[in-house]
mmCIF file with all atom_site columns, C-alpha atoms in Angstrom:
data_model
loop_
_atom_site.group_PDB
_atom_site.id
_atom_site.type_symbol
_atom_site.label_atom_id
_atom_site.label_alt_id
_atom_site.label_comp_id
_atom_site.label_asym_id
_atom_site.label_entity_id
_atom_site.label_seq_id
_atom_site.pdbx_PDB_ins_code
_atom_site.Cartn_x
_atom_site.Cartn_y
_atom_site.Cartn_z
_atom_site.occupancy
_atom_site.B_iso_or_equiv
_atom_site.pdbx_formal_charge
_atom_site.auth_seq_id
_atom_site.auth_comp_id
_atom_site.auth_asym_id
_atom_site.auth_atom_id
_atom_site.pdbx_PDB_model_num
ATOM 1   C CA . MET A 1 1   ? 7.667   6.270  -22.106 1.00 95.00 ? 1   MET A CA 1
ATOM 2   C CA . ARG A 1 2   ? 6.072   6.444  -18.666 1.00 97.00 ? 2   ARG A CA 1
ATOM 3   C CA . ILE A 1 3   ? 6.239   9.857  -16.809 1.00 98.00 ? 3   ILE A CA 1
ATOM 4   C CA . VAL A 1 4   ? 5.355   9.867  -13.122 1.00 98.00 ? 4   VAL A CA 1
ATOM 5   C CA . VAL A 1 5   ? 4.046   12.830 -11.547 1.00 98.00 ? 5   VAL A CA 1
ATOM 6   C CA . ASP A 1 6   ? 3.711   13.891 -7.943  1.00 98.00 ? 6   ASP A CA 1
ATOM 7   C CA . ALA A 1 7   ? -0.046  14.729 -7.891  1.00 98.00 ? 7   ALA A CA 1
ATOM 8   C CA . MET A 1 8   ? 0.216   16.128 -4.307  1.00 97.00 ? 8   MET A CA 1
ATOM 9   C CA . GLY A 1 9   ? 2.880   18.604 -4.887  1.00 90.00 ? 9   GLY A CA 1
ATOM 10  C CA . GLY A 1 10  ? 2.329   22.289 -5.696  1.00 90.00 ? 10  GLY A CA 1
ATOM 11  C CA . ASP A 1 11  ? -0.110  24.926 -4.895  1.00 88.00 ? 11  ASP A CA 1
ATOM 12  C CA . ASN A 1 12  ? -3.823  24.017 -5.884  1.00 92.00 ? 12  ASN A CA 1
ATOM 13  C CA . ALA A 1 13  ? -2.833  20.145 -5.976  1.00 96.00 ? 13  ALA A CA 1
ATOM 14  C CA . PRO A 1 14  ? -4.076  17.929 -6.994  1.00 97.00 ? 14  PRO A CA 1
ATOM 15  C CA . ASP A 1 15  ? -6.760  19.597 -9.011  1.00 97.00 ? 15  ASP A CA 1
ATOM 16  C CA . GLU A 1 16  ? -4.235  21.761 -11.341 1.00 97.00 ? 16  GLU A CA 1
ATOM 17  C CA . ILE A 1 17  ? -1.763  18.793 -11.633 1.00 97.00 ? 17  ILE A CA 1
ATOM 18  C CA . VAL A 1 18  ? -4.660  16.377 -12.594 1.00 98.00 ? 18  VAL A CA 1
ATOM 19  C CA . LEU A 1 19  ? -5.769  18.809 -14.988 1.00 97.00 ? 19  LEU A CA 1
ATOM 20  C CA . GLY A 1 20  ? -2.249  19.176 -16.484 1.00 96.00 ? 20  GLY A CA 1
ATOM 21  C CA . ALA A 1 21  ? -1.859  15.540 -16.583 1.00 96.00 ? 21  ALA A CA 1
ATOM 22  C CA . VAL A 1 22  ? -5.076  14.876 -18.330 1.00 96.00 ? 22  VAL A CA 1
ATOM 23  C CA . ASN A 1 23  ? -4.451  17.593 -21.024 1.00 95.00 ? 23  ASN A CA 1
ATOM 24  C CA . ALA A 1 24  ? -0.783  16.272 -21.713 1.00 94.00 ? 24  ALA A CA 1
ATOM 25  C CA . SER A 1 25  ? -2.154  12.543 -22.094 1.00 94.00 ? 25  SER A CA 1
ATOM 26  C CA . ARG A 1 26  ? -4.477  13.563 -24.575 1.00 92.00 ? 26  ARG A CA 1
ATOM 27  C CA . SER A 1 27  ? -1.715  15.307 -26.752 1.00 89.00 ? 27  SER A CA 1
ATOM 28  C CA . THR A 1 28  ? 0.211   12.187 -27.261 1.00 84.00 ? 28  THR A CA 1
ATOM 29  C CA . LYS A 1 29  ? 0.015   8.533  -27.524 1.00 84.00 ? 29  LYS A CA 1
ATOM 30  C CA . ASP A 1 30  ? 3.621   7.661  -26.848 1.00 92.00 ? 30  ASP A CA 1
ATOM 31  C CA . VAL A 1 31  ? 3.617   8.835  -23.364 1.00 94.00 ? 31  VAL A CA 1
ATOM 32  C CA . GLN A 1 32  ? 1.909   7.112  -20.110 1.00 96.00 ? 32  GLN A CA 1
ATOM 33  C CA . ILE A 1 33  ? 1.597   9.370  -17.207 1.00 97.00 ? 33  ILE A CA 1
ATOM 34  C CA . CYS A 1 34  ? 1.108   7.970  -13.666 1.00 98.00 ? 34  CYS A CA 1
ATOM 35  C CA . LEU A 1 35  ? -0.059  10.264 -11.011 1.00 98.00 ? 35  LEU A CA 1
ATOM 36  C CA . VAL A 1 36  ? 1.334   9.386  -7.767  1.00 98.00 ? 36  VAL A CA 1
ATOM 37  C CA . GLY A 1 37  ? -0.794  10.580 -4.716  1.00 98.00 ? 37  GLY A CA 1
ATOM 38  C CA . ASP A 1 38  ? -3.941  10.106 -2.827  1.00 98.00 ? 38  ASP A CA 1
ATOM 39  C CA . GLU A 1 39  ? -6.325  8.178  -5.157  1.00 98.00 ? 39  GLU A CA 1
ATOM 40  C CA . LYS A 1 40  ? -9.449  9.267  -3.314  1.00 98.00 ? 40  LYS A CA 1
ATOM 41  C CA . ARG A 1 41  ? -8.742  12.905 -4.151  1.00 97.00 ? 41  ARG A CA 1
ATOM 42  C CA . ILE A 1 42  ? -7.417  12.015 -7.654  1.00 98.00 ? 42  ILE A CA 1
ATOM 43  C CA . ARG A 1 43  ? -9.971  9.627  -9.193  1.00 97.00 ? 43  ARG A CA 1
ATOM 44  C CA . PRO A 1 44  ? -12.983 12.182 -9.068  1.00 97.00 ? 44  PRO A CA 1
ATOM 45  C CA . LEU A 1 45  ? -11.122 14.600 -10.880 1.00 98.00 ? 45  LEU A CA 1
ATOM 46  C CA . LEU A 1 46  ? -10.251 12.084 -13.891 1.00 97.00 ? 46  LEU A CA 1
ATOM 47  C CA . PRO A 1 47  ? -12.632 12.150 -16.824 1.00 96.00 ? 47  PRO A CA 1
ATOM 48  C CA . ALA A 1 48  ? -14.210 8.834  -17.968 1.00 93.00 ? 48  ALA A CA 1
ATOM 49  C CA . ARG A 1 49  ? -11.874 6.715  -20.243 1.00 90.00 ? 49  ARG A CA 1
ATOM 50  C CA . CYS A 1 50  ? -9.056  8.503  -19.423 1.00 92.00 ? 50  CYS A CA 1
ATOM 51  C CA . THR A 1 51  ? -5.705  6.835  -19.910 1.00 93.00 ? 51  THR A CA 1
ATOM 52  C CA . VAL A 1 52  ? -3.921  8.369  -16.779 1.00 97.00 ? 52  VAL A CA 1
ATOM 53  C CA . LEU A 1 53  ? -2.581  5.798  -14.264 1.00 97.00 ? 53  LEU A CA 1
ATOM 54  C CA . VAL A 1 54  ? -3.013  6.463  -10.424 1.00 98.00 ? 54  VAL A CA 1
ATOM 55  C CA . CYS A 1 55  ? -0.463  5.009  -7.831  1.00 98.00 ? 55  CYS A CA 1
ATOM 56  C CA . HIS A 1 56  ? -1.890  5.658  -4.383  1.00 98.00 ? 56  HIS A CA 1
ATOM 57  C CA . THR A 1 57  ? -0.022  6.955  -1.437  1.00 97.00 ? 57  THR A CA 1
ATOM 58  C CA . ASP A 1 58  ? -1.718  8.692  1.524   1.00 94.00 ? 58  ASP A CA 1
ATOM 59  C CA . ASP A 1 59  ? 1.316   10.958 2.627   1.00 95.00 ? 59  ASP A CA 1
ATOM 60  C CA . TYR A 1 60  ? 2.836   13.814 0.771   1.00 94.00 ? 60  TYR A CA 1
ATOM 61  C CA . PHE A 1 61  ? 5.171   16.682 1.515   1.00 92.00 ? 61  PHE A CA 1
ATOM 62  C CA . ARG A 1 62  ? 3.415   19.864 2.246   1.00 91.00 ? 62  ARG A CA 1
ATOM 63  C CA . MET A 1 63  ? 4.766   23.218 0.639   1.00 90.00 ? 63  MET A CA 1
ATOM 64  C CA . ASP A 1 64  ? 5.616   24.769 4.004   1.00 88.00 ? 64  ASP A CA 1
ATOM 65  C CA . GLU A 1 65  ? 7.499   21.794 5.207   1.00 88.00 ? 65  GLU A CA 1
ATOM 66  C CA . HIS A 1 66  ? 11.159  22.219 6.167   1.00 86.00 ? 66  HIS A CA 1
ATOM 67  C CA . PRO A 1 67  ? 13.292  19.743 4.136   1.00 83.00 ? 67  PRO A CA 1
ATOM 68  C CA . GLY A 1 68  ? 15.500  17.944 6.917   1.00 81.00 ? 68  GLY A CA 1
ATOM 69  C CA . PRO A 1 69  ? 15.906  14.803 8.380   1.00 71.00 ? 69  PRO A CA 1
ATOM 70  C CA . ALA A 1 70  ? 12.065  14.046 9.380   1.00 67.00 ? 70  ALA A CA 1
ATOM 71  C CA . LEU A 1 71  ? 11.465  13.872 5.433   1.00 76.00 ? 71  LEU A CA 1
ATOM 72  C CA . ARG A 1 72  ? 13.923  11.095 5.082   1.00 75.00 ? 72  ARG A CA 1
ATOM 73  C CA . ASN A 1 73  ? 11.772  8.658  7.188   1.00 82.00 ? 73  ASN A CA 1
ATOM 74  C CA . ARG A 1 74  ? 8.557   9.286  5.153   1.00 90.00 ? 74  ARG A CA 1
ATOM 75  C CA . LYS A 1 75  ? 8.885   6.439  2.315   1.00 90.00 ? 75  LYS A CA 1
ATOM 76  C CA . GLN A 1 76  ? 5.351   6.561  1.390   1.00 95.00 ? 76  GLN A CA 1
ATOM 77  C CA . ALA A 1 77  ? 5.251   10.280 0.578   1.00 95.00 ? 77  ALA A CA 1
ATOM 78  C CA . SER A 1 78  ? 4.293   10.911 -3.050  1.00 96.00 ? 78  SER A CA 1
ATOM 79  C CA . MET A 1 79  ? 7.621   12.360 -3.933  1.00 95.00 ? 79  MET A CA 1
ATOM 80  C CA . MET A 1 80  ? 9.343   9.380  -2.506  1.00 94.00 ? 80  MET A CA 1
ATOM 81  C CA . VAL A 1 81  ? 7.173   6.840  -4.150  1.00 96.00 ? 81  VAL A CA 1
ATOM 82  C CA . ALA A 1 82  ? 7.605   8.595  -7.720  1.00 97.00 ? 82  ALA A CA 1
ATOM 83  C CA . ALA A 1 83  ? 11.364  8.853  -7.368  1.00 95.00 ? 83  ALA A CA 1
ATOM 84  C CA . LYS A 1 84  ? 11.720  5.311  -6.338  1.00 95.00 ? 84  LYS A CA 1
ATOM 85  C CA . MET A 1 85  ? 9.461   4.420  -9.248  1.00 97.00 ? 85  MET A CA 1
ATOM 86  C CA . LEU A 1 86  ? 12.140  6.418  -11.583 1.00 96.00 ? 86  LEU A CA 1
ATOM 87  C CA . LYS A 1 87  ? 15.044  4.685  -9.722  1.00 95.00 ? 87  LYS A CA 1
ATOM 88  C CA . GLU A 1 88  ? 13.617  1.130  -10.345 1.00 96.00 ? 88  GLU A CA 1
ATOM 89  C CA . GLY A 1 89  ? 13.105  1.777  -14.041 1.00 96.00 ? 89  GLY A CA 1
ATOM 90  C CA . GLU A 1 90  ? 9.252   1.866  -13.566 1.00 97.00 ? 90  GLU A CA 1
ATOM 91  C CA . ALA A 1 91  ? 9.363   5.344  -15.471 1.00 97.00 ? 91  ALA A CA 1
ATOM 92  C CA . GLN A 1 92  ? 11.800  7.386  -17.459 1.00 97.00 ? 92  GLN A CA 1
ATOM 93  C CA . ALA A 1 93  ? 10.924  10.648 -15.961 1.00 96.00 ? 93  ALA A CA 1
ATOM 94  C CA . PHE A 1 94  ? 9.663   12.196 -12.661 1.00 97.00 ? 94  PHE A CA 1
ATOM 95  C CA . VAL A 1 95  ? 7.918   15.637 -12.513 1.00 96.00 ? 95  VAL A CA 1
ATOM 96  C CA . SER A 1 96  ? 6.840   17.576 -9.359  1.00 96.00 ? 96  SER A CA 1
ATOM 97  C CA . ALA A 1 97  ? 5.610   21.288 -8.687  1.00 96.00 ? 97  ALA A CA 1
ATOM 98  C CA . GLY A 1 98  ? 5.895   20.437 -5.071  1.00 94.00 ? 98  GLY A CA 1
ATOM 99  C CA . ASN A 1 99  ? 8.266   21.682 -2.260  1.00 93.00 ? 99  ASN A CA 1
ATOM 100 C CA . THR A 1 100 ? 11.526  22.412 -3.849  1.00 93.00 ? 100 THR A CA 1
ATOM 101 C CA . GLY A 1 101 ? 13.873  21.574 -0.882  1.00 92.00 ? 101 GLY A CA 1
ATOM 102 C CA . ALA A 1 102 ? 12.006  18.270 -0.358  1.00 92.00 ? 102 ALA A CA 1
ATOM 103 C CA . LEU A 1 103 ? 12.459  17.519 -3.981  1.00 94.00 ? 103 LEU A CA 1
ATOM 104 C CA . HIS A 1 104 ? 16.132  18.208 -3.691  1.00 91.00 ? 104 HIS A CA 1
ATOM 105 C CA . GLN A 1 105 ? 16.410  15.822 -0.757  1.00 90.00 ? 105 GLN A CA 1
ATOM 106 C CA . VAL A 1 106 ? 14.374  13.090 -2.246  1.00 91.00 ? 106 VAL A CA 1
ATOM 107 C CA . ALA A 1 107 ? 16.217  13.109 -5.484  1.00 90.00 ? 107 ALA A CA 1
ATOM 108 C CA . LEU A 1 108 ? 19.329  12.961 -3.631  1.00 88.00 ? 108 LEU A CA 1
ATOM 109 C CA . LEU A 1 109 ? 18.432  10.168 -1.517  1.00 86.00 ? 109 LEU A CA 1
ATOM 110 C CA . GLU A 1 110 ? 16.528  8.101  -3.675  1.00 87.00 ? 110 GLU A CA 1
ATOM 111 C CA . ILE A 1 111 ? 17.885  8.613  -7.098  1.00 89.00 ? 111 ILE A CA 1
ATOM 112 C CA . GLY A 1 112 ? 21.610  9.772  -6.283  1.00 88.00 ? 112 GLY A CA 1
ATOM 113 C CA . ARG A 1 113 ? 24.198  11.762 -8.305  1.00 86.00 ? 113 ARG A CA 1
ATOM 114 C CA . ILE A 1 114 ? 25.319  11.100 -11.623 1.00 86.00 ? 114 ILE A CA 1
ATOM 115 C CA . LYS A 1 115 ? 28.852  9.401  -11.520 1.00 88.00 ? 115 LYS A CA 1
ATOM 116 C CA . GLY A 1 116 ? 31.368  12.344 -11.069 1.00 90.00 ? 116 GLY A CA 1
ATOM 117 C CA . ILE A 1 117 ? 29.021  15.086 -9.910  1.00 82.00 ? 117 ILE A CA 1
ATOM 118 C CA . ARG A 1 118 ? 29.581  16.187 -6.358  1.00 77.00 ? 118 ARG A CA 1
#
């Protein structure tokens, strides 16, 4: 199973997100974790011989951004990239501690609703 994690989302990101991903990767061999975000900020936080993958993207949604039409055009934001990976079957789960309104919009736009759910 692969879990994609928005490394840029949330307070104290990416430091706390990377720390959590590293700790989780050490506790199981059946799960692969892929951090999505600014590789230049993430790589220095990863220990040597770490199994956590990194998918680079420069853009991310800030916690204080209003979720609206402007977010829809940011296809390379970390949340958007992670959601697209889930949608395309590159991952089986997606986690973000980032902007909840943006996450709701991203999930609706990229992943969509379950059939029959309005």
